[in-house]
Short mmCIF file of C-alpha atoms in Angstrom, two decimals:
data_model
loop_
_atom_site.label_atom_id
_atom_site.label_comp_id
_atom_site.label_asym_id
_atom_site.label_seq_id
_atom_site.Cartn_x
_atom_site.Cartn_y
_atom_site.Cartn_z
CA UNK A 34 -0.15 0.05 0.12
CA UNK A 35 1.72 3.34 -1.18
CA UNK A 36 1.88 6.31 1.62
CA UNK A 37 2.66 8.51 -1.10
CA UNK A 38 0.68 12.01 -0.72
CA UNK A 39 -1.62 13.26 -3.43
CA UNK A 40 -2.07 17.28 -4.06
CA UNK A 41 -5.96 17.71 -3.99
CA UNK A 42 -6.58 21.19 -5.02
CA UNK A 43 -10.40 20.68 -4.13
CA UNK A 44 -11.50 17.88 -1.74
CA UNK A 45 -14.39 15.84 -2.69
CA UNK A 46 -16.24 12.92 -1.56
CA UNK A 47 -14.27 10.83 -3.60
CA UNK A 48 -10.88 12.34 -2.61
CA UNK A 49 -11.44 10.48 0.88
CA UNK A 50 -12.14 7.09 -0.80
CA UNK A 51 -8.82 7.84 -2.73
CA UNK A 52 -7.19 8.47 0.58
CA UNK A 53 -8.09 5.71 2.41
CA UNK A 54 -7.11 3.60 -0.94
CA UNK A 55 -3.79 4.60 -1.04
CA UNK A 56 -3.04 4.38 2.51
CA UNK A 57 -3.37 8.50 3.12
CA UNK A 58 -5.05 9.43 6.47
CA UNK A 59 -7.69 11.85 6.26
CA UNK A 60 -7.74 15.16 8.60
CA UNK A 61 -10.75 16.55 9.60
CA UNK A 62 -11.72 19.28 12.03
CA UNK A 63 -14.69 21.27 13.27
CA UNK A 64 -15.25 25.14 12.27
CA UNK A 65 -18.15 27.18 12.98
CA UNK A 66 -17.68 30.95 11.55
CA UNK A 67 -15.52 32.43 8.92
CA UNK A 68 -12.45 33.36 10.46
CA UNK A 69 -11.98 30.29 12.12
CA UNK A 70 -12.93 28.02 8.88
CA UNK A 71 -10.28 30.36 7.35
CA UNK A 72 -7.35 29.37 9.22
CA UNK A 73 -8.50 25.92 9.07
CA UNK A 74 -8.63 25.82 5.34
CA UNK A 75 -5.79 27.54 4.89
CA UNK A 76 -3.95 24.70 6.88
CA UNK A 77 -4.92 22.28 4.29
CA UNK A 78 -7.23 20.17 6.62
CA UNK A 79 -9.25 17.82 4.37
CA UNK A 80 -12.80 17.77 5.59
CA UNK A 81 -14.51 20.55 7.82
CA UNK A 82 -17.38 19.44 9.96
CA UNK A 83 -19.57 22.12 11.09
CA UNK A 84 -20.71 20.18 13.78
CA UNK A 85 -23.79 20.35 15.82
CA UNK A 86 -20.79 20.52 18.50
CA UNK A 87 -22.01 24.33 17.88
CA UNK A 88 -24.41 23.73 20.60
CA UNK A 89 -21.80 23.40 22.92
CA UNK A 90 -18.69 25.42 21.89
CA UNK A 91 -20.62 28.18 20.41
CA UNK A 92 -23.57 28.58 22.47
CA UNK A 93 -23.05 26.88 25.67
CA UNK A 94 -25.59 24.44 25.72
CA UNK A 95 -24.68 20.92 27.74
CA UNK A 96 -25.93 18.92 24.58
CA UNK A 97 -25.91 19.22 21.13
CA UNK A 98 -29.70 18.53 20.84
CA UNK A 99 -31.28 22.87 21.18
CA UNK A 100 -29.46 23.55 17.96
CA UNK A 101 -31.63 24.33 15.38
CA UNK A 102 -31.43 23.82 11.33
CA UNK A 103 -32.03 27.25 10.84
CA UNK A 104 -28.74 28.05 13.29
CA UNK A 105 -27.03 25.08 11.86
CA UNK A 106 -27.57 26.88 8.57
CA UNK A 107 -26.19 29.97 9.59
CA UNK A 108 -23.19 28.01 10.48
CA UNK A 109 -22.71 26.53 7.29
CA UNK A 110 -23.06 29.32 5.25
CA UNK A 111 -20.48 30.98 7.28
CA UNK A 112 -17.79 28.14 6.94
CA UNK A 113 -18.17 28.09 3.29
CA UNK A 114 -17.29 31.66 2.66
CA UNK A 115 -14.21 31.06 3.62
CA UNK A 116 -13.00 27.63 2.11
CA UNK A 117 -10.86 27.06 -1.09
CA UNK A 118 -10.06 23.59 -0.65
CA UNK A 119 -11.70 21.47 2.22
CA UNK A 120 -14.77 19.44 1.54
CA UNK A 121 -17.40 21.03 4.05
CA UNK A 122 -19.99 18.32 5.87
CA UNK A 123 -22.74 19.80 7.96
CA UNK A 124 -24.30 18.05 10.70
CA UNK A 125 -28.36 17.45 10.48
CA UNK A 126 -29.40 18.08 14.11
CA UNK A 127 -31.36 16.36 16.13
CA UNK A 128 -34.94 16.47 15.40
CA UNK A 129 -34.63 17.28 11.93
CA UNK A 130 -34.13 13.66 10.32
CA UNK A 131 -34.83 10.79 12.98
CA UNK A 132 -38.74 10.42 12.80
CA UNK A 133 -39.91 11.41 9.11
CA UNK A 134 -37.69 10.20 5.82
CA UNK A 135 -39.70 12.91 3.85
CA UNK A 136 -38.44 15.86 6.65
CA UNK A 137 -34.87 14.29 6.68
CA UNK A 138 -34.59 15.21 2.79
CA UNK A 139 -36.42 18.61 3.33
CA UNK A 140 -33.56 18.90 6.14
CA UNK A 141 -30.50 17.91 3.99
CA UNK A 142 -31.85 19.96 1.09
CA UNK A 143 -32.38 23.41 2.93
CA UNK A 144 -28.84 22.78 4.36
CA UNK A 145 -27.14 21.94 0.61
CA UNK A 146 -29.23 24.85 -1.36
CA UNK A 147 -29.07 27.32 1.61
CA UNK A 148 -25.40 27.09 2.87
CA UNK A 149 -23.45 25.56 -0.24
CA UNK A 150 -22.17 23.13 2.00
CA UNK A 151 -20.84 19.67 -0.06
CA UNK A 152 -22.35 17.05 2.23
CA UNK A 153 -23.98 15.78 5.23
CA UNK A 154 -23.90 13.80 8.19
CA UNK A 155 -26.54 12.05 10.49
CA UNK A 156 -26.17 9.76 13.70
CA UNK A 157 -27.16 6.28 13.49
CA UNK A 158 -27.24 3.14 11.63
CA UNK A 159 -30.31 0.62 10.44
CA UNK A 160 -32.90 2.92 12.45
CA UNK A 161 -32.33 5.97 9.95
CA UNK A 162 -31.96 3.88 6.98
CA UNK A 163 -35.02 5.20 5.36
CA UNK A 164 -33.67 8.51 5.73
CA UNK A 165 -29.91 8.29 4.14
CA UNK A 166 -31.74 6.38 1.42
CA UNK A 167 -33.97 9.27 0.78
CA UNK A 168 -31.14 11.91 0.99
CA UNK A 169 -29.03 9.72 -1.02
CA UNK A 170 -31.04 9.12 -3.81
CA UNK A 171 -31.79 13.03 -4.01
CA UNK A 172 -28.09 13.39 -4.91
CA UNK A 173 -26.76 14.45 -1.77
CA UNK A 174 -23.35 12.86 -0.25
CA UNK A 175 -23.86 11.48 3.32
CA UNK A 176 -21.42 10.84 6.05
CA UNK A 177 -22.53 8.46 8.57
CA UNK A 178 -21.84 8.56 12.36
CA UNK A 179 -21.65 5.45 14.64
CA UNK A 180 -20.87 4.25 18.36
CA UNK A 181 -21.15 7.52 20.65
CA UNK A 182 -24.11 9.25 18.85
CA UNK A 183 -24.50 12.45 20.83
CA UNK A 184 -27.50 13.06 19.79
CA UNK A 185 -28.83 9.90 21.27
CA UNK A 186 -27.11 11.22 24.94
CA UNK A 187 -30.09 10.97 26.77
CA UNK A 188 -30.56 7.43 25.48
CA UNK A 189 -27.43 6.29 26.69
CA UNK A 190 -27.37 8.34 29.55
CA UNK A 191 -23.43 8.82 29.83
CA UNK A 192 -20.68 9.72 27.37
CA UNK A 193 -18.80 6.60 28.15
CA UNK A 194 -16.88 4.19 25.48
CA UNK A 195 -19.69 2.63 23.33
CA UNK A 196 -19.54 -0.99 21.81
CA UNK A 197 -17.25 -2.64 24.45
CA UNK A 198 -19.49 -5.49 24.52
CA UNK A 199 -19.81 -8.13 22.16
CA UNK A 200 -23.74 -7.67 20.90
CA UNK A 201 -23.24 -3.74 20.50
CA UNK A 202 -19.88 -4.23 18.71
CA UNK A 203 -21.47 -6.94 16.14
CA UNK A 204 -24.29 -4.20 15.89
CA UNK A 205 -21.73 -1.51 15.18
CA UNK A 206 -20.10 -3.42 11.86
CA UNK A 207 -23.61 -4.69 10.55
CA UNK A 208 -24.58 -0.62 10.94
CA UNK A 209 -21.37 0.27 9.00
CA UNK A 210 -21.71 -2.53 6.14
CA UNK A 211 -25.08 -1.45 5.88
CA UNK A 212 -24.50 2.45 5.44
CA UNK A 213 -21.65 1.26 2.94
CA UNK A 214 -24.07 -0.31 1.17
CA UNK A 215 -26.99 2.39 1.18
CA UNK A 216 -23.81 4.84 -0.48
CA UNK A 217 -22.31 6.29 2.36
CA UNK A 218 -19.17 8.32 1.50
CA UNK A 219 -17.33 8.12 5.04
CA UNK A 220 -18.64 6.84 8.39
CA UNK A 221 -17.29 8.71 12.07
CA UNK A 222 -16.36 6.50 14.55
CA UNK A 223 -17.09 8.38 17.90
CA UNK A 224 -15.60 6.63 21.06
CA UNK A 225 -15.46 3.00 20.40
CA UNK A 226 -12.52 0.34 20.85
CA UNK A 227 -9.33 0.86 18.96
CA UNK A 228 -9.49 -2.84 17.63
CA UNK A 229 -13.38 -2.43 17.05
CA UNK A 230 -12.21 0.84 15.05
CA UNK A 231 -9.30 -1.97 12.84
CA UNK A 232 -12.46 -4.26 12.46
CA UNK A 233 -14.73 -1.93 10.90
CA UNK A 234 -11.99 0.11 8.84
CA UNK A 235 -10.93 -3.29 7.37
CA UNK A 236 -14.45 -4.35 6.83
CA UNK A 237 -15.35 -1.72 4.52
CA UNK A 238 -14.52 0.39 1.46
CA UNK A 239 -15.54 3.78 2.74
CA UNK A 240 -13.04 5.52 4.79
CA UNK A 241 -13.65 5.77 8.68
CA UNK A 242 -13.18 8.99 10.86
CA UNK A 243 -12.18 8.22 14.75
CA UNK A 244 -12.62 10.38 17.53
CA UNK A 245 -11.69 8.44 20.39
CA UNK A 246 -11.64 5.54 18.00
CA UNK A 247 -7.74 4.92 17.79
CA UNK A 248 -5.05 4.96 15.52
CA UNK A 249 -6.57 2.31 13.34
CA UNK A 250 -9.47 4.46 11.47
CA UNK A 251 -8.61 5.97 7.99
CA UNK A 252 -8.60 9.53 9.82
CA UNK A 253 -9.48 11.86 13.12
CA UNK A 254 -11.89 14.57 13.69
CA UNK A 255 -11.41 17.00 16.75
CA UNK A 256 -13.46 19.80 17.60
CA UNK A 257 -11.16 23.08 16.93
CA UNK A 258 -11.91 24.65 20.11
CA UNK A 259 -10.62 21.67 21.94
CA UNK A 260 -7.28 21.21 19.54
CA UNK A 261 -6.37 24.82 20.29
CA UNK A 262 -6.76 24.54 23.96
CA UNK A 263 -9.95 27.20 23.84
CA UNK A 264 -12.03 24.75 26.15
CA UNK A 265 -10.43 23.94 29.56
CA UNK A 266 -12.76 21.58 31.44
CA UNK A 267 -13.17 19.11 28.70
CA UNK A 268 -10.45 16.42 29.14
CA UNK A 269 -11.17 12.88 27.73
CA UNK A 270 -8.25 10.56 26.92
CA UNK A 271 -8.34 10.99 22.94
CA UNK A 272 -7.96 14.62 23.16
CA UNK A 273 -4.45 16.02 22.56
CA UNK A 274 -4.19 19.82 23.04
CA UNK A 275 -2.23 21.51 20.41
CA UNK A 276 -1.94 24.86 21.89
CA UNK A 277 -3.34 26.54 25.15
CA UNK A 278 -5.27 29.45 24.16
CA UNK A 279 -7.65 29.80 27.19
CA UNK A 280 -4.46 30.96 29.20
CA UNK A 281 -3.01 32.53 26.30
CA UNK A 282 -5.96 34.70 25.11
CA UNK A 283 -6.95 35.22 29.18
CA UNK A 284 -3.63 36.70 29.70
CA UNK A 285 -3.63 38.88 26.52
CA UNK A 286 -7.07 40.31 27.65
CA UNK A 287 -5.88 41.05 31.27
CA UNK A 288 -3.04 42.87 29.77
CA UNK A 289 -4.97 45.12 27.48
CA UNK A 290 -7.27 45.88 30.56
CA UNK A 291 -4.25 47.07 32.43
CA UNK A 292 -3.04 48.70 29.74
CA UNK A 293 -6.58 50.53 29.47
CA UNK A 294 -6.78 51.26 33.14
CA UNK A 295 -3.08 52.58 33.32
CA UNK A 296 -3.64 54.81 30.28
CA UNK A 297 -0.76 53.09 28.35
CA UNK A 298 -3.03 52.13 25.43
CA UNK A 299 -3.39 53.49 23.18
CA UNK A 300 0.34 55.47 23.07
CA UNK A 301 1.47 58.30 20.91
CA UNK A 302 2.09 56.14 17.97
CA UNK A 303 -1.59 54.23 18.02
CA UNK A 304 -3.72 57.45 17.75
CA UNK A 305 -4.32 59.81 14.67
#
């Protein structure tokens, strides 16, 4: 298997399948606004996820459930304006696809038409089969999401690792195969054992994107606020912080306040 990297001027769903085929790992990060998306895209991240995690990191909600379809479209529209290279995938929020395949299709169409996004993501397996089929039949690319599915947090009751028991693990594998068969172009695997991620990744031809799923996934995704250390109370094992912006930004802002109070800002060179 070759690990040579191909240069992609524009990443597409086909690009991700090619990356898996050639053994190139896929990078994926969240973004929710123009400024952050511009930075992420410029760093050559392959996929930008406009995640319903905006409910947590942007709006301060405890779960992803409260965010609305209109709000997701707003965030997605802001991100799309910044993008030159990355594939942009948008979460369809809770309550916008689970119960009615027709509503799922309407939600997906709204996201694609109103934001200009490239694909949508849904949580679940066989339970949302008909919704996935309708969206795919309309020509809209779909990314799946298995394992810990945050939109079902009140069903699980905890954010602990999923599919540790054989029965749940087998269902996850079957769901992954089903999503591939339906036509999904990739699947996020969240907080499952690394050995299971390996098994799933080897049993399907479409890419797997891990978050807390270990090194055997075909790619990795993190929430940008966590990667940059803007959040400081969230400390799962899978998170690697590449910066500590919470402290750095706090220090810079405190210095600004001090300079204003001490009449040091603005100085003579900083005025007209």
